[in-house]
XYZ file of C-alpha atoms in Angstrom:
757
model
C -26.517 -22.249 -5.242
C -29.758 -22.000 -3.228
C -32.462 -19.733 -4.645
C -35.806 -18.566 -3.430
C -38.897 -19.000 -5.628
C -38.896 -16.293 -8.304
C -42.156 -14.680 -7.244
C -43.314 -14.137 -3.636
C -46.701 -15.439 -2.551
C -49.513 -12.919 -1.886
C -49.216 -13.108 1.909
C -45.448 -12.562 1.641
C -46.092 -9.520 -0.557
C -48.537 -8.240 2.000
C -45.903 -8.541 4.726
C -43.268 -6.995 2.479
C -45.287 -3.852 1.905
C -47.323 -3.563 5.121
C -46.622 -0.301 6.847
C -47.016 -1.273 10.523
C -46.407 -4.962 11.052
C -43.046 -6.595 10.694
C -42.606 -10.324 10.337
C -39.430 -11.999 11.517
C -39.057 -13.613 8.112
C -39.641 -10.348 6.279
C -38.204 -10.603 2.793
C -36.239 -7.412 3.195
C -34.253 -8.685 6.143
C -32.697 -11.448 4.137
C -30.930 -8.809 2.124
C -27.886 -8.553 4.306
C -26.260 -11.955 4.257
C -23.063 -13.950 4.696
C -20.137 -14.854 2.515
C -21.611 -14.613 -0.961
C -24.542 -12.256 -0.177
C -27.013 -14.042 -2.437
C -29.744 -11.766 -3.693
C -33.255 -12.317 -4.909
C -35.127 -9.993 -7.217
C -38.863 -9.669 -6.713
C -41.358 -9.338 -9.517
C -44.235 -8.353 -7.283
C -45.244 -4.920 -8.647
C -47.544 -6.277 -11.347
C -49.154 -8.782 -8.985
C -49.796 -6.099 -6.402
C -51.286 -3.727 -8.991
C -53.576 -6.523 -10.195
C -54.835 -7.103 -6.670
C -55.542 -3.384 -6.252
C -53.535 -3.144 -3.034
C -52.805 0.358 -1.775
C -49.218 1.486 -2.360
C -47.319 2.438 0.830
C -46.294 6.125 1.199
C -42.638 5.388 0.447
C -43.152 3.188 -2.615
C -42.974 5.912 -5.267
C -39.816 7.528 -3.891
C -38.095 4.124 -3.524
C -38.893 3.294 -7.155
C -36.960 6.400 -8.161
C -33.664 5.419 -6.493
C -30.781 3.585 -8.202
C -27.577 2.454 -6.456
C -25.100 1.578 -9.183
C -21.396 0.898 -9.608
C -19.215 1.564 -12.638
C -16.537 -1.094 -13.144
C -14.069 -1.780 -15.920
C -10.595 -2.863 -16.944
C -7.953 -0.183 -16.383
C -8.087 2.541 -19.070
C -11.469 1.549 -20.504
C -12.779 5.058 -19.809
C -14.550 4.452 -16.493
C -13.514 7.742 -14.849
C -14.188 9.693 -18.061
C -17.668 8.149 -18.202
C -18.335 9.043 -14.549
C -17.172 12.614 -15.241
C -19.684 12.922 -18.123
C -22.475 11.424 -16.008
C -21.812 14.042 -13.298
C -21.749 16.818 -15.927
C -25.021 15.875 -17.674
C -26.819 15.406 -14.355
C -25.723 18.895 -13.261
C -23.490 17.641 -10.483
C -20.437 19.433 -11.952
C -20.526 22.424 -14.309
C -17.495 21.814 -16.478
C -15.703 18.725 -17.742
C -12.080 17.995 -16.777
C -10.138 15.172 -18.350
C -8.388 12.462 -16.334
C -4.937 13.606 -17.389
C -5.993 17.088 -18.458
C -3.564 19.932 -19.038
C -5.604 22.273 -16.859
C -4.215 20.536 -13.765
C -7.688 20.051 -12.243
C -8.184 16.360 -12.992
C -11.375 14.344 -12.939
C -13.725 14.774 -9.985
C -13.709 11.134 -8.900
C -9.901 10.757 -8.893
C -9.255 11.567 -5.266
C -6.299 9.539 -4.020
C -2.938 10.144 -5.740
C -2.021 6.535 -5.179
C -5.123 5.339 -7.050
C -4.190 7.483 -10.058
C -0.606 6.211 -10.139
C -1.338 2.519 -9.616
C -4.337 2.624 -11.942
C -6.441 0.669 -9.447
C -9.235 1.582 -7.068
C -8.166 1.112 -3.477
C -11.184 2.496 -1.648
C -14.770 2.605 -2.752
C -15.946 6.161 -3.484
C -19.518 7.394 -3.606
C -21.267 10.287 -5.312
C -24.882 11.200 -5.930
C -26.742 12.786 -8.844
C -30.264 13.279 -10.180
C -31.460 12.267 -13.649
C -35.084 12.780 -14.766
C -36.362 12.973 -11.147
C -34.514 9.758 -10.238
C -31.814 9.732 -7.524
C -28.721 7.866 -8.715
C -25.995 6.927 -6.216
C -22.781 5.993 -8.019
C -20.304 3.818 -6.123
C -16.837 3.112 -7.429
C -15.649 -0.383 -6.505
C -12.136 -1.826 -6.079
C -11.384 -4.873 -8.195
C -8.214 -6.337 -6.659
C -8.315 -9.520 -4.579
C -5.992 -8.023 -1.921
C -8.815 -5.651 -1.027
C -11.296 -8.507 -0.553
C -13.170 -6.884 2.321
C -13.489 -3.566 0.458
C -14.740 -5.377 -2.668
C -17.321 -7.373 -0.705
C -18.690 -4.338 1.075
C -18.772 -2.168 -2.029
C -20.627 -4.849 -4.007
C -22.866 -5.277 -0.987
C -24.024 -1.693 -1.339
C -24.813 -1.960 -5.059
C -28.179 -2.831 -6.570
C -26.900 -2.777 -10.163
C -23.777 -2.023 -12.187
C -22.403 -0.716 -15.484
C -19.620 -2.828 -16.975
C -17.520 -0.604 -19.271
C -15.734 -2.327 -22.174
C -13.265 -0.750 -24.618
C -14.340 -1.067 -28.281
C -10.689 -1.593 -29.290
C -9.276 -3.633 -26.380
C -12.463 -5.670 -25.977
C -12.914 -7.978 -23.007
C -9.635 -7.703 -21.055
C -8.312 -9.500 -17.986
C -9.712 -7.077 -15.401
C -13.089 -7.033 -17.215
C -13.283 -10.790 -16.536
C -12.296 -10.358 -12.857
C -14.867 -7.600 -12.299
C -17.601 -9.543 -14.085
C -16.791 -12.645 -12.036
C -17.250 -10.640 -8.829
C -20.562 -9.195 -10.025
C -21.745 -12.690 -10.899
C -20.645 -14.004 -7.495
C -22.600 -11.297 -5.661
C -25.504 -11.541 -8.114
C -25.464 -7.913 -9.241
C -27.593 -7.195 -12.363
C -25.650 -5.212 -14.947
C -25.706 -3.380 -18.246
C -22.651 -3.198 -20.515
C -21.337 -0.025 -22.177
C -18.969 -0.350 -25.151
C -16.900 2.846 -24.969
C -14.397 4.602 -27.287
C -16.273 4.064 -30.575
C -14.386 7.113 -31.929
C -10.998 5.354 -31.708
C -9.109 3.813 -34.605
C -9.920 0.091 -34.841
C -13.214 0.320 -32.903
C -15.368 -2.782 -33.453
C -18.375 -3.054 -31.095
C -19.664 -6.294 -32.681
C -16.330 -8.015 -31.986
C -16.572 -6.879 -28.333
C -20.158 -8.142 -28.114
C -19.136 -11.600 -29.359
C -16.188 -11.589 -26.882
C -18.594 -10.755 -24.022
C -20.732 -13.730 -25.025
C -17.750 -16.078 -25.331
C -15.402 -14.944 -22.528
C -17.884 -13.555 -19.981
C -20.631 -16.049 -20.938
C -23.063 -13.127 -21.102
C -26.476 -13.734 -22.586
C -26.412 -10.315 -24.229
C -27.517 -8.297 -27.240
C -27.087 -4.700 -28.350
C -29.932 -2.289 -27.521
C -28.155 0.360 -29.645
C -25.999 0.434 -32.764
C -23.596 3.151 -33.951
C -24.037 5.464 -36.934
C -20.508 5.315 -38.346
C -17.336 4.351 -36.470
C -13.915 5.862 -35.669
C -13.723 9.467 -36.993
C -17.116 8.997 -38.754
C -18.951 8.196 -35.494
C -21.963 10.564 -35.635
C -24.591 9.121 -33.307
C -26.564 6.045 -32.251
C -29.670 4.139 -33.229
C -31.970 3.071 -30.399
C -33.073 -0.452 -31.378
C -35.820 -0.600 -28.719
C -37.638 2.549 -29.906
C -36.311 2.338 -33.515
C -35.020 5.916 -33.747
C -31.714 7.685 -34.381
C -30.062 9.785 -31.641
C -27.624 12.646 -32.274
C -25.652 14.700 -29.759
C -25.282 18.445 -30.441
C -23.675 21.294 -28.516
C -20.100 21.905 -27.389
C -20.287 19.075 -24.824
C -22.952 16.920 -26.464
C -25.568 18.150 -24.006
C -28.391 18.487 -26.582
C -29.817 15.071 -27.441
C -31.771 15.185 -30.707
C -33.928 12.298 -31.987
C -34.098 11.824 -35.747
C -34.993 9.389 -38.495
C -32.917 6.281 -39.129
C -30.633 6.801 -42.171
C -32.174 5.078 -45.220
C -29.056 3.008 -45.929
C -29.182 1.471 -42.425
C -32.855 0.461 -42.225
C -32.304 -3.190 -43.205
C -29.413 -3.618 -40.742
C -31.455 -1.961 -37.960
C -34.392 -4.322 -38.628
C -32.031 -7.307 -38.487
C -30.375 -6.170 -35.227
C -33.740 -5.382 -33.608
C -35.017 -8.848 -34.492
C -31.808 -10.327 -33.032
C -32.420 -8.341 -29.804
C -36.039 -9.558 -29.540
C -34.980 -13.142 -30.228
C -32.191 -13.059 -27.602
C -34.481 -11.579 -24.911
C -37.333 -13.972 -25.768
C -35.012 -16.920 -24.979
C -35.074 -15.866 -21.305
C -38.469 -14.132 -21.016
C -41.654 -16.183 -21.447
C -43.969 -13.217 -22.111
C -41.876 -11.955 -25.025
C -41.211 -15.516 -26.258
C -44.930 -16.066 -26.790
C -45.203 -12.947 -28.982
C -42.016 -13.785 -30.861
C -43.089 -17.377 -31.632
C -46.510 -16.190 -32.819
C -44.840 -13.586 -35.062
C -46.805 -10.811 -33.365
C -45.370 -7.250 -33.541
C -43.484 -6.233 -30.377
C -43.986 -2.658 -29.208
C -41.173 -0.598 -27.689
C -42.880 -0.653 -24.258
C -43.258 -4.453 -24.305
C -39.616 -4.928 -25.318
C -38.441 -2.503 -22.638
C -40.402 -4.338 -19.933
C -39.055 -7.722 -21.100
C -35.445 -6.424 -21.063
C -35.986 -5.061 -17.537
C -37.402 -8.366 -16.254
C -34.563 -10.386 -17.804
C -31.844 -7.961 -16.622
C -33.093 -7.896 -13.022
C -33.293 -11.707 -13.050
C -29.638 -11.687 -14.290
C -30.565 -13.673 -17.376
C -29.695 -10.903 -19.852
C -27.170 -8.063 -20.215
C -28.285 -5.151 -22.441
C -25.356 -3.608 -24.343
C -25.147 0.169 -24.831
C -22.612 2.007 -26.998
C -20.940 5.401 -27.239
C -17.837 7.484 -26.686
C -17.620 9.190 -23.288
C -14.617 11.272 -24.370
C -16.505 12.606 -27.433
C -19.656 13.149 -25.314
C -21.802 10.674 -27.229
C -24.068 7.986 -25.780
C -23.922 8.914 -22.082
C -27.493 10.257 -21.701
C -29.114 7.154 -23.301
C -26.969 5.017 -20.968
C -28.403 6.930 -17.989
C -31.899 6.299 -19.369
C -30.953 2.613 -19.575
C -29.896 2.608 -15.910
C -33.347 3.926 -14.949
C -35.174 1.567 -17.330
C -33.321 -1.705 -16.778
C -31.530 -1.733 -13.401
C -33.430 -2.490 -10.169
C -34.545 -0.085 -7.468
C -33.760 -0.995 -3.803
C -37.103 -2.758 -3.212
C -36.514 -5.092 -6.166
C -33.369 -6.500 -4.564
C -33.585 -8.692 -1.500
C -30.588 -8.448 0.819
C -29.921 -10.583 3.859
C -28.910 -9.771 7.414
C -27.327 -12.148 9.921
C -29.131 -12.409 13.248
C -26.454 -12.349 15.959
C -28.949 -13.636 18.551
C -29.583 -16.741 16.457
C -26.114 -18.031 15.430
C -25.871 -15.713 12.410
C -29.040 -17.109 10.833
C -30.018 -15.364 7.585
C -32.924 -12.939 7.829
C -34.539 -11.277 4.813
C -34.960 -7.502 5.045
C -38.068 -5.810 3.681
C -36.212 -2.750 2.389
C -39.050 -0.582 3.663
C -38.686 2.600 5.737
C -41.404 1.194 8.044
C -39.137 -1.519 9.464
C -36.465 -1.171 12.173
C -33.299 0.690 11.161
C -30.539 -1.459 9.615
C -27.573 0.370 8.027
C -24.061 -0.667 6.968
C -20.951 1.518 7.314
C -19.122 0.638 4.089
C -16.511 3.397 3.879
C -14.635 5.674 6.288
C -12.916 8.945 5.426
C -10.846 11.368 7.472
C -12.436 14.766 6.755
C -11.951 18.333 7.980
C -14.488 17.712 10.735
C -13.258 14.277 11.868
C -14.256 10.827 10.694
C -16.872 10.700 7.952
C -18.782 7.406 7.782
C -20.705 6.388 4.636
C -23.879 4.418 5.409
C -26.135 2.385 3.117
C -29.556 2.183 4.746
C -31.243 -1.154 4.085
C -34.326 -0.754 6.230
C -35.972 1.889 8.374
C -35.271 5.630 8.694
C -32.320 7.487 10.209
C -32.798 11.053 11.507
C -30.411 13.714 12.721
C -30.339 13.594 16.554
C -31.492 9.933 16.710
C -29.760 7.411 18.953
C -28.492 4.344 17.080
C -26.718 1.164 18.237
C -23.462 -0.150 16.748
C -24.181 -3.914 16.743
C -20.474 -4.809 16.522
C -19.365 -2.751 19.561
C -22.778 -2.573 21.364
C -22.280 1.209 21.785
C -25.209 3.652 21.727
C -24.410 6.686 19.594
C -26.227 9.927 18.772
C -26.294 11.028 15.113
C -24.876 14.579 15.328
C -24.879 15.455 11.614
C -26.348 13.734 8.561
C -25.144 14.661 5.053
C -25.589 13.562 1.458
C -22.297 13.419 -0.429
C -21.622 14.991 -3.817
C -18.091 13.648 -4.263
C -16.168 16.077 -1.966
C -19.124 18.391 -1.266
C -21.795 17.829 1.355
C -25.431 18.745 1.724
C -26.951 18.634 5.220
C -30.171 16.642 5.478
C -32.555 15.975 8.373
C -33.422 12.343 7.615
C -32.866 9.509 5.139
C -34.775 6.282 4.554
C -34.142 2.752 3.277
C -32.382 2.500 -0.084
C -30.392 5.715 0.343
C -26.659 6.256 0.803
C -25.706 8.989 3.273
C -22.737 10.009 5.399
C -22.557 10.705 9.138
C -20.034 12.735 11.144
C -18.724 12.036 14.605
C -19.484 8.316 14.818
C -16.696 6.095 16.089
C -16.834 2.840 14.129
C -14.913 0.660 11.699
C -15.624 -0.228 8.085
C -18.231 -3.012 7.890
C -19.987 -2.215 11.180
C -23.793 -2.425 11.235
C -26.104 0.084 12.927
C -29.660 -0.561 14.128
C -32.208 1.286 16.268
C -31.722 -1.307 19.040
C -34.842 -3.391 18.357
C -32.873 -5.992 16.348
C -29.281 -7.303 16.495
C -28.566 -7.827 12.808
C -25.204 -7.495 11.095
C -24.907 -6.983 7.373
C -21.697 -8.947 6.983
C -20.407 -11.894 8.929
C -18.400 -11.028 12.029
C -15.732 -13.501 10.913
C -12.874 -11.830 9.045
C -10.298 -13.815 7.024
C -7.004 -14.340 8.838
C -4.049 -12.317 7.496
C -1.586 -14.419 5.497
C 1.459 -12.169 5.358
C 3.369 -9.940 7.766
C 5.982 -7.189 7.442
C 8.096 -5.483 10.061
C 7.818 -1.678 9.764
C 9.317 1.183 11.721
C 9.430 4.930 11.122
C 12.756 6.281 9.813
C 12.558 9.334 12.077
C 11.863 8.976 15.797
C 9.959 12.285 15.716
C 7.225 10.793 13.527
C 6.226 8.088 16.045
C 2.935 9.842 16.885
C 1.829 10.113 13.262
C 2.986 6.517 12.658
C 0.706 5.083 15.353
C -2.151 7.402 14.302
C -1.901 6.081 10.713
C -1.893 2.440 11.855
C -4.939 3.010 14.078
C -6.887 4.598 11.230
C -5.980 1.850 8.739
C -7.103 -0.823 11.207
C -10.478 0.897 11.588
C -10.900 1.130 7.812
C -9.873 -2.433 7.053
C -10.398 -5.348 9.462
C -8.041 -7.583 7.406
C -5.173 -5.209 8.283
C -3.690 -6.085 11.694
C -0.944 -4.483 13.780
C 1.108 -6.255 16.462
C 4.423 -6.071 18.293
C 7.218 -8.626 17.928
C 8.255 -9.399 21.543
C 11.759 -10.481 20.468
C 12.807 -7.603 18.218
C 10.326 -5.022 19.608
C 9.402 -4.140 16.014
C 5.913 -3.205 14.831
C 4.482 -6.006 12.670
C 1.728 -5.280 10.131
C -0.248 -8.190 8.678
C -2.584 -8.345 5.697
C -3.887 -10.251 2.699
C -0.883 -10.007 0.379
C 2.140 -8.056 -0.834
C 0.158 -5.356 -2.651
C -2.174 -4.916 0.324
C 0.704 -4.102 2.692
C 2.665 -2.056 0.115
C -0.360 0.204 -0.394
C -0.630 0.909 3.340
C 3.100 1.679 3.688
C 2.797 4.065 0.726
C -0.372 5.684 2.115
C 1.441 6.239 5.408
C 4.155 8.133 3.557
C 1.744 10.287 1.556
C -1.111 10.952 3.933
C 0.822 11.145 7.212
C 4.282 12.153 5.896
C 5.842 9.141 7.678
C 8.702 7.370 5.897
C 8.886 3.775 7.092
C 11.544 1.108 6.609
C 10.081 -2.256 5.697
C 11.576 -5.601 6.685
C 11.476 -8.837 4.684
C 7.968 -10.300 4.327
C 7.195 -12.956 6.932
C 4.784 -15.816 6.457
C 2.411 -16.585 9.319
C 3.401 -20.188 10.072
C 1.615 -22.247 12.722
C 2.583 -25.367 14.666
C 0.452 -28.329 15.670
C 0.844 -31.814 17.166
C 0.175 -35.139 15.444
C -0.217 -37.609 18.349
C -1.222 -37.865 21.981
C 1.407 -37.278 24.681
C 1.207 -37.553 28.485
C 2.507 -34.954 30.930
C 3.205 -35.146 34.674
C 5.122 -32.167 36.015
C 5.845 -30.981 39.545
C 6.831 -27.342 39.955
C 8.497 -26.941 43.387
C 10.528 -23.965 44.510
C 11.707 -23.150 48.043
C 13.742 -20.023 48.727
C 12.842 -18.957 52.260
C 9.332 -17.862 53.177
C 6.360 -19.081 51.121
C 7.519 -21.328 48.266
C 5.875 -22.473 45.063
C 4.243 -25.882 44.675
C 2.023 -27.224 41.905
C 1.721 -30.552 40.156
C -0.255 -31.148 36.952
C -0.930 -34.490 35.239
C -2.810 -35.195 32.012
C -2.300 -35.424 28.267
C -2.339 -33.366 25.064
C -3.860 -34.558 21.789
C -4.626 -33.103 18.341
C -8.144 -31.819 17.709
C -10.146 -33.349 14.817
C -9.446 -31.634 11.480
C -13.027 -30.316 11.206
C -12.991 -28.709 14.675
C -14.012 -25.037 14.804
C -11.933 -24.398 17.937
C -8.156 -24.098 17.671
C -7.465 -24.633 21.398
C -9.446 -26.673 23.907
C -8.830 -27.176 27.618
C -10.751 -29.758 29.646
C -10.613 -30.389 33.377
C -11.317 -34.076 34.123
C -10.061 -34.136 37.707
C -12.409 -35.983 40.054
C -12.331 -34.631 43.609
C -10.163 -31.826 44.939
C -6.635 -32.931 44.027
C -6.237 -29.358 42.778
C -8.548 -26.733 44.320
C -10.976 -25.413 41.663
C -9.703 -21.843 42.172
C -6.369 -22.794 40.547
C -7.875 -24.371 37.383
C -8.179 -21.025 35.444
C -4.495 -20.316 36.185
C -3.552 -23.745 34.749
C -5.598 -23.061 31.604
C -3.949 -19.637 31.287
C -0.512 -21.255 31.597
C -1.240 -23.774 28.821
C -2.640 -21.011 26.561
C 0.452 -18.907 27.158
C 2.733 -21.843 26.362
C 0.757 -22.582 23.154
C 1.415 -19.023 21.916
C 4.949 -20.062 21.052
C 5.817 -23.593 19.923
C 9.336 -24.938 20.475
C 9.986 -25.670 16.768
C 10.057 -22.133 15.313
C 8.311 -20.055 17.983
C 4.989 -19.698 16.140
C 1.562 -20.278 17.775
C 0.389 -23.875 18.295
C -3.164 -24.609 17.182
C -5.613 -27.545 16.821
C -4.608 -28.810 20.247
C -6.671 -30.254 23.110
C -5.276 -30.342 26.656
C -6.907 -32.602 29.251
C -6.081 -32.300 32.959
C -6.603 -35.638 34.777
C -4.807 -35.278 38.125
C -2.461 -33.117 40.138
C -1.372 -32.172 43.640
C -1.334 -29.029 45.729
C 0.189 -27.810 48.975
C -1.839 -26.128 51.691
C 0.650 -23.229 52.030
C 2.951 -23.122 48.991
C 0.411 -23.592 46.190
C -0.606 -20.436 44.323
C -1.981 -19.348 40.948
C 1.534 -18.471 39.815
C 2.887 -21.906 40.849
C 0.205 -23.760 38.856
C 0.603 -21.433 35.867
C 4.354 -22.137 35.790
C 3.689 -25.884 36.205
C 1.358 -25.784 33.163
C 3.913 -23.896 31.016
C 6.754 -26.340 31.833
C 4.463 -29.394 31.482
C 3.485 -28.253 27.980
C 7.114 -27.720 26.941
C 8.142 -31.153 28.253
C 5.421 -33.153 26.489
C 5.411 -31.068 23.270
C 8.310 -32.930 21.622
C 6.745 -36.327 22.436
C 3.546 -35.212 20.619
C 5.477 -35.165 17.292
C 4.918 -31.464 16.401
C 4.831 -30.287 12.775
C 4.920 -26.854 11.149
C 1.884 -25.627 9.193
C 2.240 -23.086 6.395
C -0.437 -21.026 4.618
C -1.331 -22.524 1.244
C -2.860 -20.214 -1.353
C -5.419 -20.976 -4.031
C -3.778 -19.422 -7.092
C -5.700 -18.888 -10.323
C -3.633 -17.986 -13.374
C -4.804 -16.834 -16.768
C -2.090 -17.067 -19.406
C -2.004 -17.307 -23.214
C -1.875 -20.979 -24.235
C 1.645 -20.721 -25.698
C 3.062 -19.995 -22.216
C 1.117 -22.753 -20.436
C 4.042 -25.226 -20.224
C 6.497 -22.645 -18.851
C 4.044 -21.403 -16.214
C 3.041 -24.938 -15.124
C 6.753 -25.878 -14.795
C 7.346 -22.815 -12.609
C 4.369 -23.737 -10.363
C 5.898 -27.202 -9.848
C 9.246 -25.603 -8.973
C 7.462 -23.600 -6.299
C 6.107 -26.868 -4.815
C 2.605 -26.095 -6.059
C -0.047 -28.673 -6.931
C -2.024 -27.993 -10.122
C -5.670 -28.895 -9.453
C -7.363 -27.590 -12.597
C -6.609 -26.528 -16.158
C -9.333 -25.107 -18.418
C -9.309 -23.476 -21.810
C -11.030 -20.095 -22.301
C -10.628 -19.010 -25.909
C -6.920 -18.419 -26.524
C -6.119 -18.493 -22.800
C -5.366 -21.280 -20.348
C -6.833 -20.960 -16.862
C -4.748 -22.867 -14.312
C -5.797 -23.441 -10.694
C -3.109 -24.478 -8.242
C -2.451 -24.761 -4.515
C 0.914 -23.121 -3.765
C 2.636 -22.429 -0.410
C 2.641 -18.671 0.241
C 6.309 -18.842 1.245
C 7.140 -19.670 -2.382
C 4.964 -16.928 -3.924
C 6.961 -13.805 -3.043
C 7.739 -11.710 -6.122
C 5.598 -13.994 -8.288
C 3.918 -11.145 -10.197
C 7.303 -10.075 -11.622
C 8.209 -13.671 -12.563
C 4.839 -14.224 -14.252
C 5.185 -11.038 -16.299
C 8.634 -12.036 -17.546
C 7.473 -15.596 -18.391
C 4.403 -14.418 -20.354
C 5.673 -11.154 -21.911
C 3.370 -9.248 -19.582
C 0.237 -11.069 -20.806
C -0.326 -13.359 -17.813
C -2.284 -12.462 -14.714
C -3.053 -14.223 -11.464
C -5.218 -13.931 -8.375
C -4.349 -15.477 -5.054
C -6.431 -16.081 -1.958
C -5.875 -17.946 1.292
C -7.052 -21.572 1.287
C -5.769 -23.302 4.435
C -2.760 -24.096 6.609
C -1.082 -27.402 5.665
C 1.855 -29.341 7.111
C 5.209 -28.607 5.442
C 7.443 -31.380 4.072
C 10.221 -32.797 6.298
C 13.045 -31.010 4.450
C 11.287 -27.629 4.717
C 10.598 -28.247 8.415
C 14.291 -29.004 9.024
C 15.304 -25.812 7.178
C 12.861 -23.660 9.161
C 13.905 -25.158 12.522
C 17.618 -24.700 11.733
C 17.050 -21.089 10.654
C 15.084 -20.411 13.858
C 17.802 -21.966 16.043
C 20.540 -20.009 14.233
C 18.563 -16.781 14.746
C 18.208 -17.528 18.479
C 21.926 -18.354 18.777
C 22.868 -15.051 17.103
C 20.550 -13.170 19.441
C 22.050 -14.921 22.492
C 25.610 -13.904 21.534
C 24.506 -10.297 21.002
């Protein structure tokens, strides 16, 4: 994975923090990049201080901003932790439990569907202040079906808290979430929650994090007592005990370390210093020379190693019992990066999506990403993360994706559901705007640059369902819901089946589409009937075939006359284009004005192959000759000639059906490995990898999507509910001859039934 040098050169630093000039290779522009959004963390503060350079006006306020996410396995206490964070920071004035009897519910649980399914579907944002620092908290989805939402939410984060249960330990979703953070290079701290529960064992969880998550980690705290005897924590960095008094643990009191724990504390502190010194040269030198390490030196070393993603500090506590949350917030300020310490990348649309580093300074041109949309009382609310520049109320901004110029009518800062009007916001902040028409993932600039934060290419949907409203009266709400969902999620597509006249929705998987059908019912009160899932097959040709077709029609008056000659051939497998048309006619056998009509005819014919009526792709059509008539030739005549020519030569080109093949990754206990592998083979899958992770087997396989319907239920029954899998689109591959025959026969039978009707 490509990396930049760890420390910028002096002239790069000068550019990064200059207040007027902007270099095209400015390190902050690179912050907004393509598929994996690689990040780089600068260590330039010390160097700049040493040189005595003047700090820009915005530097101090940027240092006091943190954009963090809280992620965890289901039921690890993530929402409870967020609730306590909001309470201690003064954002809410009383604590409500997730499933409390008071009927209020936790502040961050907004969508009923999220509460029931136990998964995050949309990213949510809130804002709080802790010790003069602004902390934006973003909740991130963890399911692969919401790939786009996950990418954009992680895009917006500078750091994260990974919550682990002290009883359950590192669970399946913990691994998934950690894998995503690693992929997007998000620095993180871990929080071992629920130390008050029976069977709590933080040291077991810490060793699991090292083994299963491959974390280079060590505890920065240790508990005083466990389960019902859990009284407080010991801060290993500052070597002091912390107790939490008051009805809601709001009074944090520092005390002396209990005498019976002093030896254990000394041992754990030495272990912490040793672990950090393995990845930090400054601390390593002191450790090897047996010099005493002060709290400030250890804190700085932990921060450097955490931001460089070489170390994960582990905090402890019990959110439900109001213990350990305030020190965790201190840890977020101490160890997680501020916006200027993270380098994001943008893609320059004027230069073939070349990566550009963003400076992250308010002095640069405006670059902001719309990462979440919400339907509010006053219309569409758009959440923006500002990466560079300043946005002001009343400013005109450009939507790079649609090229529209828009005025900012109202700018607000969100406190969960509440809003606070503001006049301006600068780089590093997360704000919301009213009255802007855009879709999730669109990028806004001030017009001086054409950068996008995410690639314009969106993965193709792999599954379709036919849906229609039960009641004819709800047609208006039905179409309104579909329009909104398309704006929110570019991987969700809506189309019309020309044969059955049914509305077809397409997306990234079964869960993805089920969620939208359910949201339609709840949010728009539209009950919809859902047809059987349909796989998006494609057709292609395997060899060259000639065509020579004359379309002649005479029925009184002007007739139709057009002749086309040429050949079709498959495109190379690495071709970016899926359809190519080339005119190689020498002379004026066909007047040039009719060539676009011929191309249109071939494109129209390729929309529906003769095998099973699905689109034909990876095809090149070359026109070599033809004939026209001075009176009877027309655009329509040549278009019809092209359509019939394609149909005639298609069979001779040996067409095949392509089906979507999924990359499936399964994690199952080793005792079920044989059963699961046998089932994959039954589904015509190819196992491409099999690794061992502790007591679990991790199997990678390529399986046709058509054979994966209902797989989650089958996997649960095969593994007693212990197995889990993720599935993402890999490619379209040719089906076997027997499957092709089945599909063609089914298509012909369907057409015959329709003809008799």
